[in-house]
PDB file of C-alpha atoms in Angstrom:
ATOM      1  CA  MET A 254     -26.799  10.635  12.328  1.00  0.00           C
ATOM      2  CA  ASP A 255     -25.672   7.290  13.702  1.00  0.00           C
ATOM      3  CA  PHE A 256     -23.839   4.191  12.466  1.00  0.00           C
ATOM      4  CA  LYS A 257     -27.096   2.320  11.869  1.00  0.00           C
ATOM      5  CA  GLN A 258     -28.289   5.006   9.470  1.00  0.00           C
ATOM      6  CA  LEU A 259     -24.964   4.924   7.662  1.00  0.00           C
ATOM      7  CA  GLU A 260     -25.124   1.120   7.368  1.00  0.00           C
ATOM      8  CA  ILE A 261     -28.586   1.390   5.835  1.00  0.00           C
ATOM      9  CA  PHE A 262     -27.446   4.180   3.514  1.00  0.00           C
ATOM     10  CA  VAL A 263     -24.412   2.190   2.301  1.00  0.00           C
ATOM     11  CA  ALA A 264     -26.512  -0.925   1.745  1.00  0.00           C
ATOM     12  CA  LEU A 265     -29.024   1.072  -0.280  1.00  0.00           C
ATOM     13  CA  VAL A 266     -26.317   2.611  -2.472  1.00  0.00           C
ATOM     14  CA  GLN A 267     -24.748  -0.780  -3.117  1.00  0.00           C
ATOM     15  CA  ASN A 268     -28.010  -2.593  -3.844  1.00  0.00           C
ATOM     16  CA  GLU A 269     -29.917   0.241  -5.573  1.00  0.00           C
ATOM     17  CA  SER A 270     -33.124  -1.170  -4.119  1.00  0.00           C
ATOM     18  CA  PHE A 271     -35.024  -0.529  -0.884  1.00  0.00           C
ATOM     19  CA  SER A 272     -36.336  -4.087  -0.768  1.00  0.00           C
ATOM     20  CA  ILE A 273     -32.980  -5.749  -1.401  1.00  0.00           C
ATOM     21  CA  ALA A 274     -31.214  -3.501   1.112  1.00  0.00           C
ATOM     22  CA  ALA A 275     -33.886  -4.303   3.707  1.00  0.00           C
ATOM     23  CA  LYS A 276     -33.515  -8.043   3.083  1.00  0.00           C
ATOM     24  CA  GLU A 277     -29.725  -7.843   3.335  1.00  0.00           C
ATOM     25  CA  LEU A 278     -29.910  -5.985   6.652  1.00  0.00           C
ATOM     26  CA  GLY A 279     -32.735  -8.096   8.059  1.00  0.00           C
ATOM     27  CA  ILE A 280     -35.068  -5.144   8.577  1.00  0.00           C
ATOM     28  CA  SER A 281     -38.308  -3.978   6.990  1.00  0.00           C
ATOM     29  CA  GLN A 282     -38.483  -1.850   3.860  1.00  0.00           C
ATOM     30  CA  PRO A 283     -40.398   0.937   5.669  1.00  0.00           C
ATOM     31  CA  THR A 284     -37.555   1.077   8.213  1.00  0.00           C
ATOM     32  CA  VAL A 285     -35.054   1.603   5.420  1.00  0.00           C
ATOM     33  CA  SER A 286     -37.202   4.363   3.921  1.00  0.00           C
ATOM     34  CA  LEU A 287     -37.687   6.072   7.278  1.00  0.00           C
ATOM     35  CA  GLN A 288     -33.986   6.012   8.182  1.00  0.00           C
ATOM     36  CA  ILE A 289     -32.961   7.412   4.800  1.00  0.00           C
ATOM     37  CA  LYS A 290     -35.613  10.132   5.065  1.00  0.00           C
ATOM     38  CA  GLN A 291     -34.359  11.103   8.527  1.00  0.00           C
ATOM     39  CA  LEU A 292     -30.765  11.137   7.280  1.00  0.00           C
ATOM     40  CA  GLU A 293     -31.676  13.412   4.364  1.00  0.00           C
ATOM     41  CA  GLU A 294     -33.565  15.755   6.691  1.00  0.00           C
ATOM     42  CA  GLU A 295     -30.650  15.890   9.125  1.00  0.00           C
ATOM     43  CA  LEU A 296     -28.157  16.669   6.365  1.00  0.00           C
ATOM     44  CA  ASP A 297     -30.680  18.930   4.610  1.00  0.00           C
ATOM     45  CA  THR A 298     -29.880  17.428   1.238  1.00  0.00           C
ATOM     46  CA  ALA A 299     -31.241  14.794  -1.144  1.00  0.00           C
ATOM     47  CA  LEU A 300     -29.158  11.623  -1.234  1.00  0.00           C
ATOM     48  CA  PHE A 301     -31.214   9.742  -3.831  1.00  0.00           C
ATOM     49  CA  ILE A 302     -33.324  10.514  -6.871  1.00  0.00           C
ATOM     50  CA  ARG A 303     -36.276   8.161  -6.740  1.00  0.00           C
ATOM     51  CA  SER A 304     -38.450   7.083  -9.666  1.00  0.00           C
ATOM     52  CA  THR A 305     -40.705   4.139 -10.395  1.00  0.00           C
ATOM     53  CA  ARG A 306     -38.006   2.499 -12.496  1.00  0.00           C
ATOM     54  CA  GLU A 307     -34.742   3.181 -10.736  1.00  0.00           C
ATOM     55  CA  LEU A 308     -32.948   4.637  -7.757  1.00  0.00           C
ATOM     56  CA  LYS A 309     -30.062   7.009  -8.456  1.00  0.00           C
ATOM     57  CA  VAL A 310     -27.518   8.412  -6.024  1.00  0.00           C
ATOM     58  CA  THR A 311     -27.117  12.198  -6.073  1.00  0.00           C
ATOM     59  CA  GLU A 312     -23.746  13.922  -6.113  1.00  0.00           C
ATOM     60  CA  ALA A 313     -24.120  14.590  -2.386  1.00  0.00           C
ATOM     61  CA  GLY A 314     -25.000  10.940  -1.881  1.00  0.00           C
ATOM     62  CA  THR A 315     -21.853   9.853  -3.690  1.00  0.00           C
ATOM     63  CA  LEU A 316     -19.726  12.041  -1.430  1.00  0.00           C
ATOM     64  CA  LEU A 317     -21.478  10.739   1.680  1.00  0.00           C
ATOM     65  CA  TYR A 318     -21.019   7.138   0.502  1.00  0.00           C
ATOM     66  CA  LYS A 319     -17.234   7.502   0.509  1.00  0.00           C
ATOM     67  CA  GLU A 320     -17.217   9.097   3.948  1.00  0.00           C
ATOM     68  CA  ALA A 321     -19.701   6.561   5.324  1.00  0.00           C
ATOM     69  CA  LYS A 322     -17.589   3.640   4.090  1.00  0.00           C
ATOM     70  CA  ASN A 323     -14.529   5.095   5.808  1.00  0.00           C
ATOM     71  CA  LEU A 324     -16.410   5.718   9.054  1.00  0.00           C
ATOM     72  CA  LEU A 325     -17.861   2.203   9.115  1.00  0.00           C
ATOM     73  CA  THR A 326     -14.445   0.704   8.401  1.00  0.00           C
ATOM     74  CA  LYS A 327     -12.923   2.671  11.271  1.00  0.00           C
ATOM     75  CA  ARG A 328     -15.809   1.650  13.527  1.00  0.00           C
ATOM     76  CA  ASP A 329     -15.203  -2.006  12.656  1.00  0.00           C
ATOM     77  CA  ARG A 330     -11.497  -1.528  13.284  1.00  0.00           C
ATOM     78  CA  VAL A 331     -12.185  -0.176  16.769  1.00  0.00           C
ATOM     79  CA  MET A 332     -14.535  -3.075  17.477  1.00  0.00           C
ATOM     80  CA  GLU A 333     -11.850  -5.505  16.335  1.00  0.00           C
ATOM     81  CA  LYS A 334      -9.244  -3.870  18.539  1.00  0.00           C
ATOM     82  CA  PHE A 335     -11.353  -4.143  21.656  1.00  0.00           C
ATOM     83  CA  GLY A 336     -13.098  -7.415  20.945  1.00  0.00           C
ATOM     84  CA  GLU A 337     -11.871 -10.061  23.367  1.00  0.00           C
ATOM     85  CA  LYS A 338     -10.956 -12.549  20.639  1.00  0.00           C
ATOM     86  CA  ASN A 339      -8.759  -9.933  18.920  1.00  0.00           C
ATOM     87  CA  GLN A 340      -6.684  -8.860  21.916  1.00  0.00           C
ATOM     88  CA  ASN A 341      -4.018 -11.289  20.719  1.00  0.00           C
ATOM     89  CA  LYS A 342      -3.881 -10.123  17.113  1.00  0.00           C
ATOM     90  CA  ILE A 343      -1.697  -7.620  15.309  1.00  0.00           C
ATOM     91  CA  ILE A 344      -2.358  -6.208  11.838  1.00  0.00           C
ATOM     92  CA  VAL A 345       0.704  -5.166   9.868  1.00  0.00           C
ATOM     93  CA  GLY A 346       0.549  -3.114   6.679  1.00  0.00           C
ATOM     94  CA  VAL A 347       3.481  -3.714   4.366  1.00  0.00           C
ATOM     95  CA  SER A 348       4.609  -2.721   0.878  1.00  0.00           C
ATOM     96  CA  LYS A 349       5.906  -5.221  -1.670  1.00  0.00           C
ATOM     97  CA  ILE A 350       9.684  -5.289  -1.160  1.00  0.00           C
ATOM     98  CA  PRO A 351       9.592  -5.280   2.674  1.00  0.00           C
ATOM     99  CA  ALA A 352       6.904  -7.994   2.548  1.00  0.00           C
ATOM    100  CA  SER A 353       9.266 -10.356   0.744  1.00  0.00           C
ATOM    101  CA  HIS A 354      12.642  -9.409   2.176  1.00  0.00           C
ATOM    102  CA  ILE A 355      12.201  -7.856   5.642  1.00  0.00           C
ATOM    103  CA  LEU A 356       9.013  -9.252   7.124  1.00  0.00           C
ATOM    104  CA  PRO A 357       9.835 -13.005   7.053  1.00  0.00           C
ATOM    105  CA  LYS A 358      12.804 -12.605   9.437  1.00  0.00           C
ATOM    106  CA  VAL A 359      10.787 -10.418  11.794  1.00  0.00           C
ATOM    107  CA  LEU A 360       7.857 -12.832  11.796  1.00  0.00           C
ATOM    108  CA  LEU A 361      10.083 -15.822  12.526  1.00  0.00           C
ATOM    109  CA  LYS A 362      11.603 -14.126  15.554  1.00  0.00           C
ATOM    110  CA  TYR A 363       8.259 -12.740  16.756  1.00  0.00           C
ATOM    111  CA  ARG A 364       6.565 -16.136  16.547  1.00  0.00           C
ATOM    112  CA  ARG A 365       9.298 -17.642  18.700  1.00  0.00           C
ATOM    113  CA  GLU A 366       8.854 -15.024  21.400  1.00  0.00           C
ATOM    114  CA  PHE A 367       5.059 -14.583  21.143  1.00  0.00           C
ATOM    115  CA  PRO A 368       3.553 -17.860  19.864  1.00  0.00           C
ATOM    116  CA  ASN A 369       0.028 -16.924  20.976  1.00  0.00           C
ATOM    117  CA  ILE A 370      -0.145 -13.700  18.954  1.00  0.00           C
ATOM    118  CA  SER A 371      -1.800 -13.936  15.547  1.00  0.00           C
ATOM    119  CA  VAL A 372      -0.315 -11.711  12.826  1.00  0.00           C
ATOM    120  CA  VAL A 373      -2.423 -10.485   9.890  1.00  0.00           C
ATOM    121  CA  ILE A 374      -0.587  -9.032   6.878  1.00  0.00           C
ATOM    122  CA  LYS A 375      -2.168  -6.338   4.659  1.00  0.00           C
ATOM    123  CA  GLU A 376      -0.009  -5.836   1.550  1.00  0.00           C
ATOM    124  CA  THR A 377      -0.406  -2.670  -0.537  1.00  0.00           C
ATOM    125  CA  ASN A 378       1.969  -0.073  -1.955  1.00  0.00           C
ATOM    126  CA  SER A 379       3.826   2.346   0.322  1.00  0.00           C
ATOM    127  CA  VAL A 380       1.444   5.317   0.010  1.00  0.00           C
ATOM    128  CA  GLN A 381      -1.621   3.172   0.699  1.00  0.00           C
ATOM    129  CA  THR A 382       0.098   1.482   3.649  1.00  0.00           C
ATOM    130  CA  ILE A 383       1.023   4.851   5.192  1.00  0.00           C
ATOM    131  CA  LYS A 384      -2.596   5.954   4.792  1.00  0.00           C
ATOM    132  CA  LYS A 385      -3.769   2.821   6.615  1.00  0.00           C
ATOM    133  CA  VAL A 386      -1.334   3.518   9.460  1.00  0.00           C
ATOM    134  CA  SER A 387      -2.476   7.144   9.625  1.00  0.00           C
ATOM    135  CA  ASP A 388      -6.139   6.067   9.788  1.00  0.00           C
ATOM    136  CA  TYR A 389      -5.226   3.336  12.325  1.00  0.00           C
ATOM    137  CA  MET A 390      -6.614   0.645  10.061  1.00  0.00           C
ATOM    138  CA  VAL A 391      -3.403  -1.306  10.663  1.00  0.00           C
ATOM    139  CA  ASP A 392      -1.276  -1.382  13.807  1.00  0.00           C
ATOM    140  CA  LEU A 393       2.066  -0.840  12.099  1.00  0.00           C
ATOM    141  CA  GLY A 394       3.582  -0.477   8.658  1.00  0.00           C
ATOM    142  CA  ILE A 395       6.797  -1.368   6.822  1.00  0.00           C
ATOM    143  CA  VAL A 396       7.257   0.782   3.732  1.00  0.00           C
ATOM    144  CA  GLY A 397       9.736   1.789   1.050  1.00  0.00           C
ATOM    145  CA  MET A 398       9.417   5.556   1.423  1.00  0.00           C
ATOM    146  CA  LYS A 399       8.515   8.351   3.847  1.00  0.00           C
ATOM    147  CA  LYS A 400       5.568  10.662   3.353  1.00  0.00           C
ATOM    148  CA  ASP A 401       4.521  13.730   5.308  1.00  0.00           C
ATOM    149  CA  ASP A 402       1.644  12.731   7.554  1.00  0.00           C
ATOM    150  CA  GLU A 403       0.736  14.434  10.798  1.00  0.00           C
ATOM    151  CA  ASN A 404      -0.224  11.108  12.410  1.00  0.00           C
ATOM    152  CA  CYS A 405       2.796   9.012  11.427  1.00  0.00           C
ATOM    153  CA  ASP A 406       6.305   8.491  12.707  1.00  0.00           C
ATOM    154  CA  PHE A 407       8.996   6.723  10.658  1.00  0.00           C
ATOM    155  CA  ALA A 408      12.269   5.015  11.539  1.00  0.00           C
ATOM    156  CA  PRO A 409      14.775   3.620   9.015  1.00  0.00           C
ATOM    157  CA  ILE A 410      15.362  -0.122   9.316  1.00  0.00           C
ATOM    158  CA  PHE A 411      17.325  -1.025   6.190  1.00  0.00           C
ATOM    159  CA  GLU A 412      19.307   0.724   3.450  1.00  0.00           C
ATOM    160  CA  ASP A 413      18.287  -0.586   0.044  1.00  0.00           C
ATOM    161  CA  GLU A 414      20.327  -0.072  -3.128  1.00  0.00           C
ATOM    162  CA  PHE A 415      18.791   0.386  -6.558  1.00  0.00           C
ATOM    163  CA  VAL A 416      20.235  -1.010  -9.789  1.00  0.00           C
ATOM    164  CA  PHE A 417      19.200  -0.937 -13.427  1.00  0.00           C
ATOM    165  CA  ILE A 418      17.823  -4.358 -14.390  1.00  0.00           C
ATOM    166  CA  CYS A 419      17.556  -5.566 -17.973  1.00  0.00           C
ATOM    167  CA  PRO A 420      17.258  -8.756 -20.070  1.00  0.00           C
ATOM    168  CA  ASN A 421      20.349 -10.943 -20.284  1.00  0.00           C
ATOM    169  CA  ASN A 422      20.890 -10.695 -24.034  1.00  0.00           C
ATOM    170  CA  ASP A 423      23.644  -9.518 -26.392  1.00  0.00           C
ATOM    171  CA  TYR A 424      22.382  -5.936 -26.596  1.00  0.00           C
ATOM    172  CA  TYR A 425      22.294  -5.392 -22.831  1.00  0.00           C
ATOM    173  CA  ARG A 426      25.512  -7.337 -22.187  1.00  0.00           C
ATOM    174  CA  LYS A 427      27.290  -4.926 -24.549  1.00  0.00           C
ATOM    175  CA  LEU A 428      25.495  -1.985 -22.917  1.00  0.00           C
ATOM    176  CA  LYS A 429      26.685  -3.107 -19.486  1.00  0.00           C
ATOM    177  CA  GLU A 430      30.275  -3.460 -20.737  1.00  0.00           C
ATOM    178  CA  SER A 431      30.168   0.129 -22.007  1.00  0.00           C
ATOM    179  CA  LYS A 432      29.484   1.389 -18.462  1.00  0.00           C
ATOM    180  CA  PRO A 433      26.453   3.471 -19.562  1.00  0.00           C
ATOM    181  CA  SER A 434      25.438   6.736 -17.959  1.00  0.00           C
ATOM    182  CA  ILE A 435      22.045   7.200 -16.349  1.00  0.00           C
ATOM    183  CA  ARG A 436      21.112   9.407 -19.288  1.00  0.00           C
ATOM    184  CA  GLU A 437      21.643   6.386 -21.566  1.00  0.00           C
ATOM    185  CA  LEU A 438      19.742   4.051 -19.264  1.00  0.00           C
ATOM    186  CA  VAL A 439      16.631   6.223 -19.052  1.00  0.00           C
ATOM    187  CA  ARG A 440      16.284   5.990 -22.831  1.00  0.00           C
ATOM    188  CA  GLN A 441      15.612   2.251 -22.597  1.00  0.00           C
ATOM    189  CA  PRO A 442      12.037   0.824 -22.697  1.00  0.00           C
ATOM    190  CA  MET A 443      10.859   0.866 -19.100  1.00  0.00           C
ATOM    191  CA  ILE A 444       8.551  -1.253 -16.951  1.00  0.00           C
ATOM    192  CA  SER A 445       7.168   0.840 -14.108  1.00  0.00           C
ATOM    193  CA  ARG A 446       5.317   0.241 -10.876  1.00  0.00           C
ATOM    194  CA  GLU A 447       2.120   2.183 -10.268  1.00  0.00           C
ATOM    195  CA  GLU A 448       2.020   5.659  -8.717  1.00  0.00           C
ATOM    196  CA  GLY A 449       2.298   5.447  -4.937  1.00  0.00           C
ATOM    197  CA  SER A 450       4.858   2.640  -5.032  1.00  0.00           C
ATOM    198  CA  GLY A 451       8.242   3.153  -3.371  1.00  0.00           C
ATOM    199  CA  ILE A 452       9.849   1.545  -6.450  1.00  0.00           C
ATOM    200  CA  ARG A 453       8.108   4.061  -8.722  1.00  0.00           C
ATOM    201  CA  ASN A 454       9.096   6.924  -6.429  1.00  0.00           C
ATOM    202  CA  LYS A 455      12.766   5.951  -6.578  1.00  0.00           C
ATOM    203  CA  MET A 456      12.674   5.336 -10.357  1.00  0.00           C
ATOM    204  CA  ASP A 457      11.365   8.865 -10.861  1.00  0.00           C
ATOM    205  CA  ALA A 458      13.995  10.319  -8.510  1.00  0.00           C
ATOM    206  CA  ILE A 459      16.829   8.625 -10.417  1.00  0.00           C
ATOM    207  CA  ALA A 460      15.468   9.798 -13.786  1.00  0.00           C
ATOM    208  CA  SER A 461      15.016  13.343 -12.486  1.00  0.00           C
ATOM    209  CA  GLU A 462      18.756  13.530 -11.768  1.00  0.00           C
ATOM    210  CA  VAL A 463      19.307  13.822 -15.519  1.00  0.00           C
ATOM    211  CA  GLY A 464      16.300  16.075 -16.087  1.00  0.00           C
ATOM    212  CA  VAL A 465      13.893  13.367 -17.223  1.00  0.00           C
ATOM    213  CA  SER A 466      10.351  13.203 -15.849  1.00  0.00           C
ATOM    214  CA  HIS A 467       8.264  10.050 -15.628  1.00  0.00           C
ATOM    215  CA  ASP A 468       6.193  11.197 -18.599  1.00  0.00           C
ATOM    216  CA  GLN A 469       9.357  11.448 -20.669  1.00  0.00           C
ATOM    217  CA  LEU A 470      10.394   7.851 -19.970  1.00  0.00           C
ATOM    218  CA  ASP A 471       9.615   5.206 -22.587  1.00  0.00           C
ATOM    219  CA  VAL A 472       7.234   3.305 -20.285  1.00  0.00           C
ATOM    220  CA  VAL A 473       6.017   0.230 -22.147  1.00  0.00           C
ATOM    221  CA  LEU A 474       4.230  -1.342 -19.177  1.00  0.00           C
ATOM    222  CA  THR A 475       2.933  -0.251 -15.767  1.00  0.00           C
ATOM    223  CA  VAL A 476       2.088  -2.934 -13.201  1.00  0.00           C
ATOM    224  CA  ASN A 477       1.283  -3.108  -9.492  1.00  0.00           C
ATOM    225  CA  ASP A 478       3.301  -6.226  -8.708  1.00  0.00           C
ATOM    226  CA  ASP A 479       7.065  -6.540  -8.183  1.00  0.00           C
ATOM    227  CA  MET A 480       7.182 -10.157  -9.300  1.00  0.00           C
ATOM    228  CA  LEU A 481       5.583  -9.202 -12.596  1.00  0.00           C
ATOM    229  CA  VAL A 482       8.161  -6.443 -13.160  1.00  0.00           C
ATOM    230  CA  LYS A 483      10.996  -8.928 -12.658  1.00  0.00           C
ATOM    231  CA  LYS A 484       9.359 -11.578 -14.807  1.00  0.00           C
ATOM    232  CA  MET A 485       8.727  -9.153 -17.661  1.00  0.00           C
ATOM    233  CA  VAL A 486      12.314  -7.909 -17.562  1.00  0.00           C
ATOM    234  CA  GLY A 487      13.578 -11.493 -17.629  1.00  0.00           C
ATOM    235  CA  GLN A 488      11.417 -12.220 -20.662  1.00  0.00           C
ATOM    236  CA  GLY A 489      12.743  -9.203 -22.545  1.00  0.00           C
ATOM    237  CA  VAL A 490       9.698  -6.910 -22.358  1.00  0.00           C
ATOM    238  CA  GLY A 491      11.640  -3.978 -20.941  1.00  0.00           C
ATOM    239  CA  THR A 492      13.986  -2.692 -18.237  1.00  0.00           C
ATOM    240  CA  SER A 493      13.561  -1.046 -14.855  1.00  0.00           C
ATOM    241  CA  PHE A 494      15.256   0.615 -11.904  1.00  0.00           C
ATOM    242  CA  PHE A 495      14.767  -1.847  -9.097  1.00  0.00           C
ATOM    243  CA  SER A 496      15.660  -2.843  -5.548  1.00  0.00           C
ATOM    244  CA  LYS A 497      18.843  -4.939  -5.549  1.00  0.00           C
ATOM    245  CA  ILE A 498      17.779  -7.193  -2.678  1.00  0.00           C
ATOM    246  CA  ALA A 499      14.637  -8.106  -4.616  1.00  0.00           C
ATOM    247  CA  VAL A 500      16.535  -9.367  -7.679  1.00  0.00           C
ATOM    248  CA  GLU A 501      19.720 -10.893  -6.247  1.00  0.00           C
ATOM    249  CA  ASP A 502      18.553 -14.442  -6.995  1.00  0.00           C
ATOM    250  CA  MET A 503      17.754 -13.586 -10.622  1.00  0.00           C
ATOM    251  CA  ILE A 504      21.116 -11.854 -11.056  1.00  0.00           C
ATOM    252  CA  GLU A 505      22.942 -14.874  -9.643  1.00  0.00           C
ATOM    253  CA  ASP A 506      21.180 -17.395 -11.889  1.00  0.00           C
ATOM    254  CA  GLY A 507      21.590 -15.197 -14.974  1.00  0.00           C
ATOM    255  CA  SER A 508      17.890 -14.578 -15.562  1.00  0.00           C
ATOM    256  CA  ILE A 509      18.556 -10.836 -15.761  1.00  0.00           C
ATOM    257  CA  LEU A 510      21.454  -8.422 -15.804  1.00  0.00           C
ATOM    258  CA  ALA A 511      22.012  -5.651 -13.274  1.00  0.00           C
ATOM    259  CA  ILE A 512      23.916  -2.450 -14.026  1.00  0.00           C
ATOM    260  CA  PRO A 513      25.161  -0.472 -10.991  1.00  0.00           C
ATOM    261  CA  LEU A 514      24.082   3.161 -10.702  1.00  0.00           C
ATOM    262  CA  THR A 515      27.399   4.403  -9.347  1.00  0.00           C
ATOM    263  CA  GLU A 516      26.909   7.978 -10.564  1.00  0.00           C
ATOM    264  CA  SER A 517      23.465   8.324  -8.993  1.00  0.00           C
ATOM    265  CA  LYS A 518      23.024  10.083  -5.682  1.00  0.00           C
ATOM    266  CA  GLU A 519      19.505   8.640  -5.561  1.00  0.00           C
ATOM    267  CA  ARG A 520      20.510   4.976  -5.838  1.00  0.00           C
ATOM    268  CA  TYR A 521      20.013   4.341  -2.135  1.00  0.00           C
ATOM    269  CA  ARG A 522      16.788   4.480  -0.166  1.00  0.00           C
ATOM    270  CA  ASN A 523      15.723   3.508   3.314  1.00  0.00           C
ATOM    271  CA  LEU A 524      13.001   1.037   4.154  1.00  0.00           C
ATOM    272  CA  TYR A 525      11.015   2.306   7.134  1.00  0.00           C
ATOM    273  CA  ALA A 526       8.967   1.148  10.051  1.00  0.00           C
ATOM    274  CA  CYS A 527       5.871   3.336  10.326  1.00  0.00           C
ATOM    275  CA  TRP A 528       3.439   3.745  13.201  1.00  0.00           C
ATOM    276  CA  ASN A 529       0.701   6.093  14.363  1.00  0.00           C
ATOM    277  CA  LYS A 530       2.304   8.439  16.892  1.00  0.00           C
ATOM    278  CA  LYS A 531      -1.074   9.633  18.183  1.00  0.00           C
ATOM    279  CA  VAL A 532      -2.039   6.150  19.360  1.00  0.00           C
ATOM    280  CA  THR A 533      -0.803   4.344  22.458  1.00  0.00           C
ATOM    281  CA  LEU A 534       0.329   1.011  21.088  1.00  0.00           C
ATOM    282  CA  PRO A 535      -0.655  -2.117  23.026  1.00  0.00           C
ATOM    283  CA  VAL A 536       2.250  -4.055  24.554  1.00  0.00           C
ATOM    284  CA  HIS A 537       2.174  -6.868  21.971  1.00  0.00           C
ATOM    285  CA  VAL A 538       2.162  -4.335  19.115  1.00  0.00           C
ATOM    286  CA  ARG A 539       5.031  -2.363  20.649  1.00  0.00           C
ATOM    287  CA  SER A 540       6.994  -5.620  20.948  1.00  0.00           C
ATOM    288  CA  PHE A 541       6.533  -6.256  17.241  1.00  0.00           C
ATOM    289  CA  LEU A 542       7.656  -2.709  16.446  1.00  0.00           C
ATOM    290  CA  ASP A 543      10.775  -3.186  18.576  1.00  0.00           C
ATOM    291  CA  LEU A 544      11.663  -6.282  16.546  1.00  0.00           C
ATOM    292  CA  ILE A 545      11.214  -4.352  13.297  1.00  0.00           C
ATOM    293  CA  LEU A 546      13.462  -1.568  14.583  1.00  0.00           C
ATOM    294  CA  ASP A 547      16.118  -4.161  15.431  1.00  0.00           C
ATOM    295  CA  CYS A 548      16.263  -5.052  11.723  1.00  0.00           C
ATOM    296  CA  GLU A 549      18.664  -2.147  11.224  1.00  0.00           C
ATOM    297  CA  ASN A 550      21.237  -3.976  13.334  1.00  0.00           C
ATOM    298  CA  GLU A 551      20.636  -7.446  11.895  1.00  0.00           C
ATOM    299  CA  MET A 552      20.326  -6.918   8.125  1.00  0.00           C
TER     300      MET A 552
END
């Protein structure tokens, strides 16, 4: 098995046609057929069910497709790392809150010190970002939670406080004045981030303090975007447990209300720098990491 065979296999799965796959790859149709046949013989399993009308992927083929995509992505990542034109590039994975409130200051300082280094940002949730760091698909990560991973090291860079955010209306103004307990707050209609988000992880931890699971919350909306959570709260759709630094502007202008979680032991979380400890980081990547680690002293 080699990368060329995997490229042909992936193209065939995606196009469901020998002729189209051949055209896309710039090779002959017999070459596609031969390479797939050799791959099936090597793996001793059928990857496709062929008929005169259609081409179907077998269960084994579906499993191989996922692995092949990952291998090809890693191959491309290695080629990028060692390609001459990419020696002056750094790829940073970042989750939503750090992307908006930590990264800009780091980038400004880094650009001043290293103007010839190009920075590429890959924004996903915390779990996905950690996975990218672990697989060395990004050079570094900035995330809102830690996760056990044999390849990753973490260092705290900022302590973030969580508050309960809600619409600025009569009902919630009176609720805030009553100094509600967390048990009262978790009964409110909730807007949640998706599973894998640091925001979602902290929301669930706060609710669990009073014996309430995520499934027991009155979740009226689940989204994968922090801005949408804030906007929906401001428009009265629901409430949420949310990072204070991410909503300070909306609290100040009265768009939303924030209720402190003074009785919660889970109201604080760290934002973390994350890197692959099994990889020797290039000098320009290490310099970027050092700037991120300095955030703890500057924020």
